[in-house]
Tab-separated table of C-alpha atoms in Angstrom:
chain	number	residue	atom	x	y	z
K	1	UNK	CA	7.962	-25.615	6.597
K	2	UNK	CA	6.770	-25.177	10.102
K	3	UNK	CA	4.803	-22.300	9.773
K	4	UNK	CA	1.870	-23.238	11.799
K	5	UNK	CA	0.815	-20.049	13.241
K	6	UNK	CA	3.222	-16.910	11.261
K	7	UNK	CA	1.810	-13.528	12.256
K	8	UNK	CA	0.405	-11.287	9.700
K	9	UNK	CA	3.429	-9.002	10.739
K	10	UNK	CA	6.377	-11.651	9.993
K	11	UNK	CA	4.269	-12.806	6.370
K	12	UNK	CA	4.327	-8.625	5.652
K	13	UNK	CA	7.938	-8.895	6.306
K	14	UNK	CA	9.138	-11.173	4.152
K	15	UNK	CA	8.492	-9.190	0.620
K	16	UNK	CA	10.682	-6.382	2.233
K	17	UNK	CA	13.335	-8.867	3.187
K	18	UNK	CA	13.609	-10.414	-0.541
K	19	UNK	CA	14.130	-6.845	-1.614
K	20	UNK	CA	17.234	-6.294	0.269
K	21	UNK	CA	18.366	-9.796	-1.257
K	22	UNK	CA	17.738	-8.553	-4.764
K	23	UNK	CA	19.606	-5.501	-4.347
K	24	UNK	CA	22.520	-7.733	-2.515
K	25	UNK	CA	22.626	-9.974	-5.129
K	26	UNK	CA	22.473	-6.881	-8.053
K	27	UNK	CA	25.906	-5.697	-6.141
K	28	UNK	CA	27.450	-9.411	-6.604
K	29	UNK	CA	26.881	-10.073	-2.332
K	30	UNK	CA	27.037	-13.895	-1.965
K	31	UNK	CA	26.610	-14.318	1.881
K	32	UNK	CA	25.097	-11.976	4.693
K	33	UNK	CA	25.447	-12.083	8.565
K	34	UNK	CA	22.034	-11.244	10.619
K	35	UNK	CA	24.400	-8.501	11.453
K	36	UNK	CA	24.818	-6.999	8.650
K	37	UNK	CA	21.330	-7.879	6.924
K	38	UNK	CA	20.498	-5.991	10.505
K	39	UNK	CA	22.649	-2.390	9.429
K	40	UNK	CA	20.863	-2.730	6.010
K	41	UNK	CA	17.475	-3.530	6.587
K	42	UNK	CA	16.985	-1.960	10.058
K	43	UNK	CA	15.210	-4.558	11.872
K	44	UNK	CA	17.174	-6.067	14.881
K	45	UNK	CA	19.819	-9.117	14.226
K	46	UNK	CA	17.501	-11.045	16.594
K	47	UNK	CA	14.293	-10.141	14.813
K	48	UNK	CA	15.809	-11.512	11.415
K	49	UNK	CA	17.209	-14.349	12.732
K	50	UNK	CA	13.559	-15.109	14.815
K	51	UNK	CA	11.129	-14.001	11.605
K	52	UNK	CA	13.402	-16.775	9.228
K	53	UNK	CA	13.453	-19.286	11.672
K	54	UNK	CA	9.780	-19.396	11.464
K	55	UNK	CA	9.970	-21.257	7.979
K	56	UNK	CA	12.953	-23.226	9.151
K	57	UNK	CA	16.090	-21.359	9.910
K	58	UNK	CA	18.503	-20.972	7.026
K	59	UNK	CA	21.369	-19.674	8.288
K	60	UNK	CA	24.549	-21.163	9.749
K	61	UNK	CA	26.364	-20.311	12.811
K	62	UNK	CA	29.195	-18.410	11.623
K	63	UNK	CA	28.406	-18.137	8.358
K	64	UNK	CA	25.702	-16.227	7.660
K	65	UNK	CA	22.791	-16.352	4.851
K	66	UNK	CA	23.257	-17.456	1.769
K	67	UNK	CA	21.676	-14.450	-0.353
K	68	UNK	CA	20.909	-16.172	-3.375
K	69	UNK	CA	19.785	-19.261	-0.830
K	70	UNK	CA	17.248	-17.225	0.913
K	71	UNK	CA	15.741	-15.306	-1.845
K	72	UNK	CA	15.116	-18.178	-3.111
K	73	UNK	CA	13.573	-19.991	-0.475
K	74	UNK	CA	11.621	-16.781	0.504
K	75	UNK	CA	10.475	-16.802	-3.063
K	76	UNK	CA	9.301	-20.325	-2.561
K	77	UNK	CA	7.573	-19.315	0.880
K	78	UNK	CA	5.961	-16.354	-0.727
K	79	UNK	CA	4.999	-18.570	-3.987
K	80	UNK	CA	7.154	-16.582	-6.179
K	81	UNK	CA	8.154	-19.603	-8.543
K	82	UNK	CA	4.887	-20.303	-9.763
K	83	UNK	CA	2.499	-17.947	-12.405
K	84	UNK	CA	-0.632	-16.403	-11.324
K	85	UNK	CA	-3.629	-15.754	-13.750
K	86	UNK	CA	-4.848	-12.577	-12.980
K	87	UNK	CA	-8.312	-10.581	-14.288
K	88	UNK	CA	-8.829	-6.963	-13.131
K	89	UNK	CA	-12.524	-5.358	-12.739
K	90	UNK	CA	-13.422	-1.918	-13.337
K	91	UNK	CA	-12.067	-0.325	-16.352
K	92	UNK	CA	-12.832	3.174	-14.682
K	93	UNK	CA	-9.708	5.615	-13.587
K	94	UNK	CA	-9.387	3.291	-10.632
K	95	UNK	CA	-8.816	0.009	-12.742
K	96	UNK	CA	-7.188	1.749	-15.873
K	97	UNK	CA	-4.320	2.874	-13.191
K	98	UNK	CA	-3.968	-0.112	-11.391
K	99	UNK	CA	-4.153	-2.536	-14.963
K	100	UNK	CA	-0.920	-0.138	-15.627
K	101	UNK	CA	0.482	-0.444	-12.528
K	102	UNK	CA	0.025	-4.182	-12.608
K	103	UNK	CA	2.043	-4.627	-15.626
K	104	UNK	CA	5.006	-3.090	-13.827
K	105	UNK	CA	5.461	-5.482	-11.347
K	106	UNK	CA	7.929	-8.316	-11.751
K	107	UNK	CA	7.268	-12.057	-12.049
K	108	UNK	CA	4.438	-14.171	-13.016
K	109	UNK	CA	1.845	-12.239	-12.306
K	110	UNK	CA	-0.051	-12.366	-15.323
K	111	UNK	CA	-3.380	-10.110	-16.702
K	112	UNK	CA	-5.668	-12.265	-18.499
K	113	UNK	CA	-8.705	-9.969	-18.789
K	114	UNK	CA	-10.000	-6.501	-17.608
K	115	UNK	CA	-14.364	-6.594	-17.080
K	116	UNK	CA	-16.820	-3.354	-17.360
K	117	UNK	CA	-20.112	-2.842	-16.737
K	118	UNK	CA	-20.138	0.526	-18.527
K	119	UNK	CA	-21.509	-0.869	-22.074
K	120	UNK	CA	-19.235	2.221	-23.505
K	121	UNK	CA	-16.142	0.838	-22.619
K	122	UNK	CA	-16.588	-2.517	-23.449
K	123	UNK	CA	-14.737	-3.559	-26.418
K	124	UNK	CA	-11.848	-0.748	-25.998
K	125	UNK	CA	-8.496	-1.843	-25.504
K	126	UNK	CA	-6.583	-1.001	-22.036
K	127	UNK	CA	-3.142	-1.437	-21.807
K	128	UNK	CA	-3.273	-3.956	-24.800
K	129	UNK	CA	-6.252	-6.239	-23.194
K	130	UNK	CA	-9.814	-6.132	-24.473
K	131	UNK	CA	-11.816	-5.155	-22.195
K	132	UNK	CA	-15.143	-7.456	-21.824
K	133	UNK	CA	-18.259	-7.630	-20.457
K	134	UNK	CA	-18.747	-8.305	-16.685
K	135	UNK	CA	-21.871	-10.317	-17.465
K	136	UNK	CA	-19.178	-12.969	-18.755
K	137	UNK	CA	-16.384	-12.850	-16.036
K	138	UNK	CA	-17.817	-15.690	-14.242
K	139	UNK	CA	-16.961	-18.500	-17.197
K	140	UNK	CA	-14.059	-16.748	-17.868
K	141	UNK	CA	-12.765	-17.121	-14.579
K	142	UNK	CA	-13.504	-20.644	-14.527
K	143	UNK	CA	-12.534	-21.388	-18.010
K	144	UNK	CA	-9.241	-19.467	-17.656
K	145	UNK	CA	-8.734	-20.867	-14.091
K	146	UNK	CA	-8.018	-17.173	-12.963
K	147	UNK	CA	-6.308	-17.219	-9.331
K	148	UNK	CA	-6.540	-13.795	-8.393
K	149	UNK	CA	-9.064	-11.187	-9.182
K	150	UNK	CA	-7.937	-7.229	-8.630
K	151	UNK	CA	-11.000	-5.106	-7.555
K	152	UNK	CA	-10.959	-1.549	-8.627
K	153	UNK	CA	-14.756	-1.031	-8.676
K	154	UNK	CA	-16.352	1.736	-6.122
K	155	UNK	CA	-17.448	0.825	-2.780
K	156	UNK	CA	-21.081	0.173	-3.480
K	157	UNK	CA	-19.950	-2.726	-6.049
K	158	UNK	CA	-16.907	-4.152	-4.174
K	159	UNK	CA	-18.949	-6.892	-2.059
K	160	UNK	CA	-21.119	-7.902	-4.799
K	161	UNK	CA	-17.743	-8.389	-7.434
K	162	UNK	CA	-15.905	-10.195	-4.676
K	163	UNK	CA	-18.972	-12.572	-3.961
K	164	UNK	CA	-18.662	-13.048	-7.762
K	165	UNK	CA	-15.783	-14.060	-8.137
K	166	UNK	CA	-15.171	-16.221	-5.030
K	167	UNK	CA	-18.346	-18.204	-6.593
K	168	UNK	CA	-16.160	-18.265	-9.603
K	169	UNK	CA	-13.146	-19.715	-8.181
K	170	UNK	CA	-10.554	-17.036	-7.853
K	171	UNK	CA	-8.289	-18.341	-4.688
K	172	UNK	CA	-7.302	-14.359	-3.859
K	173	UNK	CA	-8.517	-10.921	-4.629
K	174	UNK	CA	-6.453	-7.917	-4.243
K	175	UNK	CA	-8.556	-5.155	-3.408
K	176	UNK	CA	-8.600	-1.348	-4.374
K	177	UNK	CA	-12.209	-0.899	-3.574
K	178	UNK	CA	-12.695	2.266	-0.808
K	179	UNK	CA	-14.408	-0.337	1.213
K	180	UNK	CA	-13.397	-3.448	3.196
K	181	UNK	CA	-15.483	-6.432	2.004
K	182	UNK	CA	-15.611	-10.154	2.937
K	183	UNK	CA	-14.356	-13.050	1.356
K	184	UNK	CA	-14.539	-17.217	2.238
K	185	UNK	CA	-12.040	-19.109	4.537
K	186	UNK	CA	-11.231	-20.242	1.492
K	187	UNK	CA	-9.739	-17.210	-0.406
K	188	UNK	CA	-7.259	-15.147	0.203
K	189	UNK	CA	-7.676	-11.444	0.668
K	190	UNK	CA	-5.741	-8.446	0.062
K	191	UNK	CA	-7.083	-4.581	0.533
K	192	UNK	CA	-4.777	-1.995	-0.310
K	193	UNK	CA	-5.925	1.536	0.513
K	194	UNK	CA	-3.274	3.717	-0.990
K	195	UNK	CA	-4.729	6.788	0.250
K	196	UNK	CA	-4.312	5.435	4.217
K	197	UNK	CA	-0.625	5.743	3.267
K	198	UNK	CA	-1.197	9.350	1.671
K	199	UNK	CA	-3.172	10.419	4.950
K	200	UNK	CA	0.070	9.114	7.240
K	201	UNK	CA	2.355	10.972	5.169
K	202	UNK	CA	0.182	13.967	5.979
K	203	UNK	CA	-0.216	13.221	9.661
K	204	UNK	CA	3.967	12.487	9.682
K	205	UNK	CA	4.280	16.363	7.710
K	206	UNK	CA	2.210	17.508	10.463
K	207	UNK	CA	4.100	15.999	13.295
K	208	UNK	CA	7.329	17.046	12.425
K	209	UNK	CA	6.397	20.785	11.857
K	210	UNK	CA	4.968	20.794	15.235
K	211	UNK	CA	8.052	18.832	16.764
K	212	UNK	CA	10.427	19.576	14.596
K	213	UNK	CA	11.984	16.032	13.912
K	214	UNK	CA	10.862	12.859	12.810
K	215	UNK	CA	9.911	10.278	15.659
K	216	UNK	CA	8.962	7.278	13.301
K	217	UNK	CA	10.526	5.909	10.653
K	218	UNK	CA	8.696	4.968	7.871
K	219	UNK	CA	7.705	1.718	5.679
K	220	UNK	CA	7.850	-0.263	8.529
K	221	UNK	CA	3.981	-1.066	9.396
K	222	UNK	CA	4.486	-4.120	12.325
W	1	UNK	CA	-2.365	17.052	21.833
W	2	UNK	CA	-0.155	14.302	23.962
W	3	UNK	CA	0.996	12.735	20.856
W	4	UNK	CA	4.766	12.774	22.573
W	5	UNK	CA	5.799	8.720	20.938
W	6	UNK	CA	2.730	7.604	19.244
W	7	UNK	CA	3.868	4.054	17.374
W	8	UNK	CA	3.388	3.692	13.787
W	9	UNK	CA	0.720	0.710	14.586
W	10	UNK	CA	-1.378	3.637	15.592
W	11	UNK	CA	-0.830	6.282	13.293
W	12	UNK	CA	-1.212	3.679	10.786
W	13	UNK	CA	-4.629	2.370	12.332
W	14	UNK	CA	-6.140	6.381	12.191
W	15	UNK	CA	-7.031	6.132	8.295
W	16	UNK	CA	-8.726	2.642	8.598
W	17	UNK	CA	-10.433	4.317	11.686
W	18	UNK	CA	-11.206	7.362	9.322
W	19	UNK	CA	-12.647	5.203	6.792
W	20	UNK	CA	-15.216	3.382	9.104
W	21	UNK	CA	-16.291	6.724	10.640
W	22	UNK	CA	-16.840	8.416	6.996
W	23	UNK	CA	-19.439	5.244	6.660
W	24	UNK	CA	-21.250	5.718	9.738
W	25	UNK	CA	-21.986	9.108	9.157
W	26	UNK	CA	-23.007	8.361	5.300
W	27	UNK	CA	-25.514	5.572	7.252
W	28	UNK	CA	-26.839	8.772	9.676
W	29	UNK	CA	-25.375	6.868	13.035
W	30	UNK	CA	-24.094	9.650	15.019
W	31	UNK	CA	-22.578	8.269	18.083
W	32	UNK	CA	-20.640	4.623	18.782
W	33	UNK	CA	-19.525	2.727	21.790
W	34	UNK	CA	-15.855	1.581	21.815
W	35	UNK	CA	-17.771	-2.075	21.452
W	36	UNK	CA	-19.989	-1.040	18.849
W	37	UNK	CA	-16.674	0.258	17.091
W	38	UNK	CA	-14.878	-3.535	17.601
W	39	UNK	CA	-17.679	-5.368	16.338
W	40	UNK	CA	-16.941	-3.541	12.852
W	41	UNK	CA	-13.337	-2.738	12.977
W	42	UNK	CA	-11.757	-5.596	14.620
W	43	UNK	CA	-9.733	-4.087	17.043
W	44	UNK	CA	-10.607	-4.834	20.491
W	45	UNK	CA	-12.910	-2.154	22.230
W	46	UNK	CA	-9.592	-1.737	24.749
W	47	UNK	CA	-7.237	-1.175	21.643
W	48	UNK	CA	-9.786	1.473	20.071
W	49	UNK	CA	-10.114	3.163	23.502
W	50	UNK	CA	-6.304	2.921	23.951
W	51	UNK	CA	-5.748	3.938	20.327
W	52	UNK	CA	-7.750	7.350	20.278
W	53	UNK	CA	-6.575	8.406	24.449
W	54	UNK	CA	-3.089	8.804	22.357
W	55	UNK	CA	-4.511	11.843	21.057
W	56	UNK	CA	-6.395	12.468	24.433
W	57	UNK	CA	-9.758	10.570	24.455
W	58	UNK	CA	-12.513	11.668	22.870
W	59	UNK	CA	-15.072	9.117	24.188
W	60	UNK	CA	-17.827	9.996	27.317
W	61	UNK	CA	-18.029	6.931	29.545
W	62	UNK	CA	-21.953	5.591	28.810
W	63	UNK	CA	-21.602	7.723	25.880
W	64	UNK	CA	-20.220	6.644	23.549
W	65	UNK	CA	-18.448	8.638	20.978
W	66	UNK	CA	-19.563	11.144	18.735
W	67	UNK	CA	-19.337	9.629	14.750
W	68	UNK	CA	-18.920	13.376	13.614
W	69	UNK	CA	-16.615	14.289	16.011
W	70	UNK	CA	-14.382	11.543	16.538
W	71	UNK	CA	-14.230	11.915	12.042
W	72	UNK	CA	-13.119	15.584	13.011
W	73	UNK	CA	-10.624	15.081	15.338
W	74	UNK	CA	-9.016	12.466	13.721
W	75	UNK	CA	-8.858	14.198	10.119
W	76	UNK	CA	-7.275	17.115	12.246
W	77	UNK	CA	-4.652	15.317	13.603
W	78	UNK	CA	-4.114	13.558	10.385
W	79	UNK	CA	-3.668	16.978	8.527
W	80	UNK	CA	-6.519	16.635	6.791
W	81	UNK	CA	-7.940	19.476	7.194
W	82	UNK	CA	-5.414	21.435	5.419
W	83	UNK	CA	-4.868	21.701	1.664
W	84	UNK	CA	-0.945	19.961	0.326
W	85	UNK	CA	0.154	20.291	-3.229
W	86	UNK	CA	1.950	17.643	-5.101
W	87	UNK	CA	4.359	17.241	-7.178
W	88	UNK	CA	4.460	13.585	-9.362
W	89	UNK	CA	8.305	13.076	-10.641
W	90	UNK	CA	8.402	10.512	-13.353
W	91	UNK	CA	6.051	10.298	-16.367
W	92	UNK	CA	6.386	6.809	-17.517
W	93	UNK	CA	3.894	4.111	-16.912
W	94	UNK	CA	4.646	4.199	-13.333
W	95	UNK	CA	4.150	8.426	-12.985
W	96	UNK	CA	0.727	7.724	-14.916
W	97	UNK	CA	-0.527	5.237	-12.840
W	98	UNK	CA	0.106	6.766	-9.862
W	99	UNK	CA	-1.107	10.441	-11.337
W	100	UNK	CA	-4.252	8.354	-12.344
W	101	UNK	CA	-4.727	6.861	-9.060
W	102	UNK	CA	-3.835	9.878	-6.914
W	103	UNK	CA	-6.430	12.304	-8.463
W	104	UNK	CA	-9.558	9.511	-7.403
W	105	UNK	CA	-8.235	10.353	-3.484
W	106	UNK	CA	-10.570	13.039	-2.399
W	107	UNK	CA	-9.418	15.451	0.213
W	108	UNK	CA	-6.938	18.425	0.046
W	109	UNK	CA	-4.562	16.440	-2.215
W	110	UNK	CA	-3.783	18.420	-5.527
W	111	UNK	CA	-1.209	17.789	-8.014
W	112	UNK	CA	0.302	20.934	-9.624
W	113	UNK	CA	2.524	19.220	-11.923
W	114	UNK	CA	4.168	16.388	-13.679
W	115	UNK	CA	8.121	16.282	-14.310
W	116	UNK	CA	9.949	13.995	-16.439
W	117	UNK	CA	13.368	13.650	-17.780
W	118	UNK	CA	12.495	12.585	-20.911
W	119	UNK	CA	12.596	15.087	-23.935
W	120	UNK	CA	10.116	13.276	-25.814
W	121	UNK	CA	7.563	13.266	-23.221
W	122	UNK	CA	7.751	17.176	-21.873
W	123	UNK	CA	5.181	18.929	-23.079
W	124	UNK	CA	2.836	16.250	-23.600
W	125	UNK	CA	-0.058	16.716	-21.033
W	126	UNK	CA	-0.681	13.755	-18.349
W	127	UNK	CA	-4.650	13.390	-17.124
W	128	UNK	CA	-5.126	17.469	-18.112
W	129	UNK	CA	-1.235	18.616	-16.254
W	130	UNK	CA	1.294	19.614	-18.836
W	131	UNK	CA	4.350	17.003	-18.156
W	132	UNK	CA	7.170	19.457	-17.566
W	133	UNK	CA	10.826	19.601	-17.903
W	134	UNK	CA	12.702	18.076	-14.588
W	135	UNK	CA	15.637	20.185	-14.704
W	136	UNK	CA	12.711	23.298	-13.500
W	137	UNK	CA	11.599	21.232	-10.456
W	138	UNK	CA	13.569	23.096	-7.606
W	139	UNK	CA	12.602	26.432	-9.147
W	140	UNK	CA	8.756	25.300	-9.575
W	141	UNK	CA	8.725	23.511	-6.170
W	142	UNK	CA	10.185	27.069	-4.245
W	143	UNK	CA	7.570	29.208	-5.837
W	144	UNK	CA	4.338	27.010	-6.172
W	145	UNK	CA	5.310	26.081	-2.386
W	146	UNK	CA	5.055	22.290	-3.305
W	147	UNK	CA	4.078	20.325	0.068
W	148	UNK	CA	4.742	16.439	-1.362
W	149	UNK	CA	6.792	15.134	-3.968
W	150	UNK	CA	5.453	11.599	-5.694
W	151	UNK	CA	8.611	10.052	-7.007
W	152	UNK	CA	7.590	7.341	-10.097
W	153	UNK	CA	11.038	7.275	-11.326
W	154	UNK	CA	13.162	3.864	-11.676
W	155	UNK	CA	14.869	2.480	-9.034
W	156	UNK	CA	18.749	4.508	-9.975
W	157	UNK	CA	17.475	7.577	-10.058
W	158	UNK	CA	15.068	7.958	-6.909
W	159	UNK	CA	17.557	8.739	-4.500
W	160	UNK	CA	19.164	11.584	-6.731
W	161	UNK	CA	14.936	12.639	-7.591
W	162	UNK	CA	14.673	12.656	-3.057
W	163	UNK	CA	17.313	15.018	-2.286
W	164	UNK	CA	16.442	17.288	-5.430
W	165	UNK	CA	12.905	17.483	-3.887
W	166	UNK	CA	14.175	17.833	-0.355
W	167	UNK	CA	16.368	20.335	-1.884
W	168	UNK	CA	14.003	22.133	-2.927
W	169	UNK	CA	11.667	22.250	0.307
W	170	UNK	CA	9.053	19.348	0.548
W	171	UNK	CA	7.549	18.708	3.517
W	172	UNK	CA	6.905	15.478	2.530
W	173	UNK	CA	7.700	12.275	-0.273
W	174	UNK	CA	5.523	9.320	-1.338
W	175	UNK	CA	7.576	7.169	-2.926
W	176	UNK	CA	6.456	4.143	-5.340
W	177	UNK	CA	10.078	3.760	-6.633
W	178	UNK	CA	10.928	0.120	-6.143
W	179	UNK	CA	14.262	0.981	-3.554
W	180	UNK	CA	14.344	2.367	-0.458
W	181	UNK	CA	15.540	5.973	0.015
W	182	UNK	CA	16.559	8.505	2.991
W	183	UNK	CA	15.578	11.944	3.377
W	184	UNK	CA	16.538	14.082	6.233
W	185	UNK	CA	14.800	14.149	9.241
W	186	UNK	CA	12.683	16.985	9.295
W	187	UNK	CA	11.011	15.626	6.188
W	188	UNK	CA	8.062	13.331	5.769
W	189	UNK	CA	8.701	9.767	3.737
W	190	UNK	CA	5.959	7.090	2.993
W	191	UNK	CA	7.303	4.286	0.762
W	192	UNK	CA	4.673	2.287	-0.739
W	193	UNK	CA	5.709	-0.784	-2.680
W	194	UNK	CA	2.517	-2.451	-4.165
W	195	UNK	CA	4.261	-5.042	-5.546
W	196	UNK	CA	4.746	-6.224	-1.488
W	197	UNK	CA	0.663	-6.603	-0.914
W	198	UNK	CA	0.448	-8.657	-4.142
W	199	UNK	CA	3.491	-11.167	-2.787
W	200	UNK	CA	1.670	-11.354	0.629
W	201	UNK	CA	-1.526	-12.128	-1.177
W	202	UNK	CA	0.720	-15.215	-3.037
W	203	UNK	CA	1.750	-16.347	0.233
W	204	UNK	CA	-1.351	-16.243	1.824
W	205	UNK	CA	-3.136	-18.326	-1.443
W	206	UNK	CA	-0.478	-20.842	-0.983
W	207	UNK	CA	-0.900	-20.830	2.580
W	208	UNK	CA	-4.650	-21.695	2.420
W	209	UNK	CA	-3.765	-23.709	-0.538
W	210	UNK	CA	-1.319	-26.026	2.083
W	211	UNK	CA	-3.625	-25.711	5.478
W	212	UNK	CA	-7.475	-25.184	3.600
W	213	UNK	CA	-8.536	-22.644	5.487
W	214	UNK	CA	-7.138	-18.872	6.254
W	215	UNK	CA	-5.279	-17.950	8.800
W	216	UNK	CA	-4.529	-14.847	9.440
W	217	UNK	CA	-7.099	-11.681	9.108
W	218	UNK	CA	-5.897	-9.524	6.012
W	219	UNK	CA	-5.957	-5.443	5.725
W	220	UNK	CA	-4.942	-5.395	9.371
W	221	UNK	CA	-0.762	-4.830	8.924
W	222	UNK	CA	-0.068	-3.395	12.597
C-alpha cells in the first residue's frame, strides 16, 4: 500500500466509506460505480475515486467497486481483521458510559479490564468486568499486552494516565478526557470530545433560526 | 455577524477553540496573541486570525485578544449562551450510555426525558428521569418545547424515530444511531458515530506499527 503521506482527512474518511459498503452489502449490492457510491455517500465521484487510489486503486474502468472487495480491503487498511485488547480507566460516570458504549461497537475490539483510583469502587463489577486497582494497570497492561487504553478520567489526571500507560506499552489511547494531552511518536492517539459535536449542533440550531435554512451539511468534518 | 458561508472546518474548529480559552482563563491569562494562540492550538496564527474574522475579528493589532472575551463571543455564536432541552429516544445500552455521558457536559444542556419502545423498560427510571412511553413523544416534545432530540435507537428504526421528532418540532438531532438519516432543512443534525474514531485509531496503530513513527497529528479532523 502506497500510503506514504494520507491526510488525516482521507484516513477519517475511510470508516464512513466502509459504512456505506455494509449497508450495500446488507441490501445484497455486489458492485458500485464511483457514480453511484457518489449519489449515496455524497462526496464527489472524483473524490472517491482520488481518496481509494491512495491505498492502491481498486476499481476497474467500467466496472466499478467490488463492495464486498473494498470493505474488505478497507477493513484491512483500517486493521479491522485483527483483535485489539482494550483496558478502560476511570470507572466514574465518564468511564461507566463509555465501558457501555464500548461493548456496542462491532468487531474485535475487546475490554480486558476497567482501573479506579476511588478505593470504593474497586472490586465492583461494571458491565460484567471487575473493576481493579489503578496501582496495578501497569503489569496488567504489559502482562495482558493491552493495545489500546480508553481514557475517561478528568482533565487534571488525563496526562499523567496517558504517560502511564504509554510507559506500559499500549500502542493507542482513545481519549475522553476534557483535555488534549500528549502521547510518543510511537503511539497512536485518539481524542474524542463529544460535547464539541453537541456545541455545533447548537451553533447549526442557531444558524438556521437566524437564516432560516441549513447551509452545511452535517457529519462531514474534512 | 458576517457568518454568510462559514465551512464546517470552522464551525467545527470553534469548540476546540472554546476549550483552550476555558483553560486560559482557569490559568488567570487574560489576553493572547494569534501566535501565542498557535503555539498551543496548532493552527497557524493566520488560520486562527482567519478563523475568528468569520465572525468579524475580535483581535486588536499589538493587542492581542481578550481570553474572556474572545470565550464570550464564541460561546454566543455557538448558542451557548442559551438554555436547549433534550430529549434521549432509546433506552437500551446505547440510550444509557449516551444519557450517562450527556449529563457530565456542562452548559445549558438538560435532558427532560427518556423514551423507549419497550414495555418492559417504561417506567423504570434512567440516571434519576423516568423512561417514558414513546408513543407520548410528539405530545411531550410540543408542550415541554423540546429543543434536541438524542436518538439511541437501532439502526431500522432511526429514520422513523427523526421524522417523529422533526414532527414534532426539534430544532435540532444528535444522532448516535449507527445509519445515516435526513431531516429537513430547517432542522439541525449532528451524527456522531464513535465507533469511526476507534477505526481511525486502528489505522493509525497499524500505520505507526508499518512506518515506526506517527504521521499525522490526531484530534485535528478539519
Amino acid at each position: 500500500m502506497k500510503n506514504a503521506k494520507i491526510s488525516n482527512a482521507v484516513i477519517n474518511r475511510l470508516p464512513r466509506y466502509r459504512r456505506y459498503l455494509l449497508e450495500l452489502q446488507k441490501k445484497g449490492v455486489e458492485k458500485i460505480s464511483s457514480k453511484e457510491f457518489s449519489s449515496l455517500i455524497g462526496y464527489t465521484a472524483s473524490q472517491i475515486r482520488q481518496d481509494l487510489n491512495n491505498f492502491g486503486g481498486f476499481g476497474q474502468q467500467g466496472y466499478g467497486y467490488s463492495v464486498e472487495g473494498l470493505r474488505e480491503e478497507i477493513d484491512a487498511i483500517l486493521g479491522l481483521d485483527k483483535e485489539y485488547r482494550m483496558v478502560i480507566i476511570g470507572a466514574g460516570n465518564l468511564g461507566q458510559a463509555i465501558t457501555k458504549y464500548t461493548q456496542t461497537i462491532k468487531g474485535g475490539f475487546k475490554i480486558s479490564g476497567v482501573f479506579e483510583k476511588n478505593k470504593e469502587l474497586i472490586g465492583n463489577m461494571l458491565e460484567g468486568i471487575e473493576i481493579m486497582d489503578y496501582e496495578d494497570i501497569v503489569d496488567f497492561v504489559e502482562k495482558e499486552k493491552i493495545d489500546i487504553g480508553i481514557i475517561c478520567v478528568n482533565r487534571e489526571s488525563a496526562q499523567e494516565v496517558a504517560d502511564k500507560l504509554c510507559f506500559a506499552g499500549v500502542k493507542g489511547i482513545w481519549s475522553f478526557a476534557r483535555v488534549d494531552i500528549e502521547v510518543p511518536k510511537h503511539v497512536a492517539l485518539e481524542v474524542v470530545h463529544l460535547s464539541d459535536s453537541l456545541h455545533t449542533l447548537a451553533y447549526r440550531m442557531n444558524d438556521i433560526k437566524k437564516s432560516g435554512t441549513r447551509k452545511n451539511k452535517e457529519d462531514k468534518k474534512e
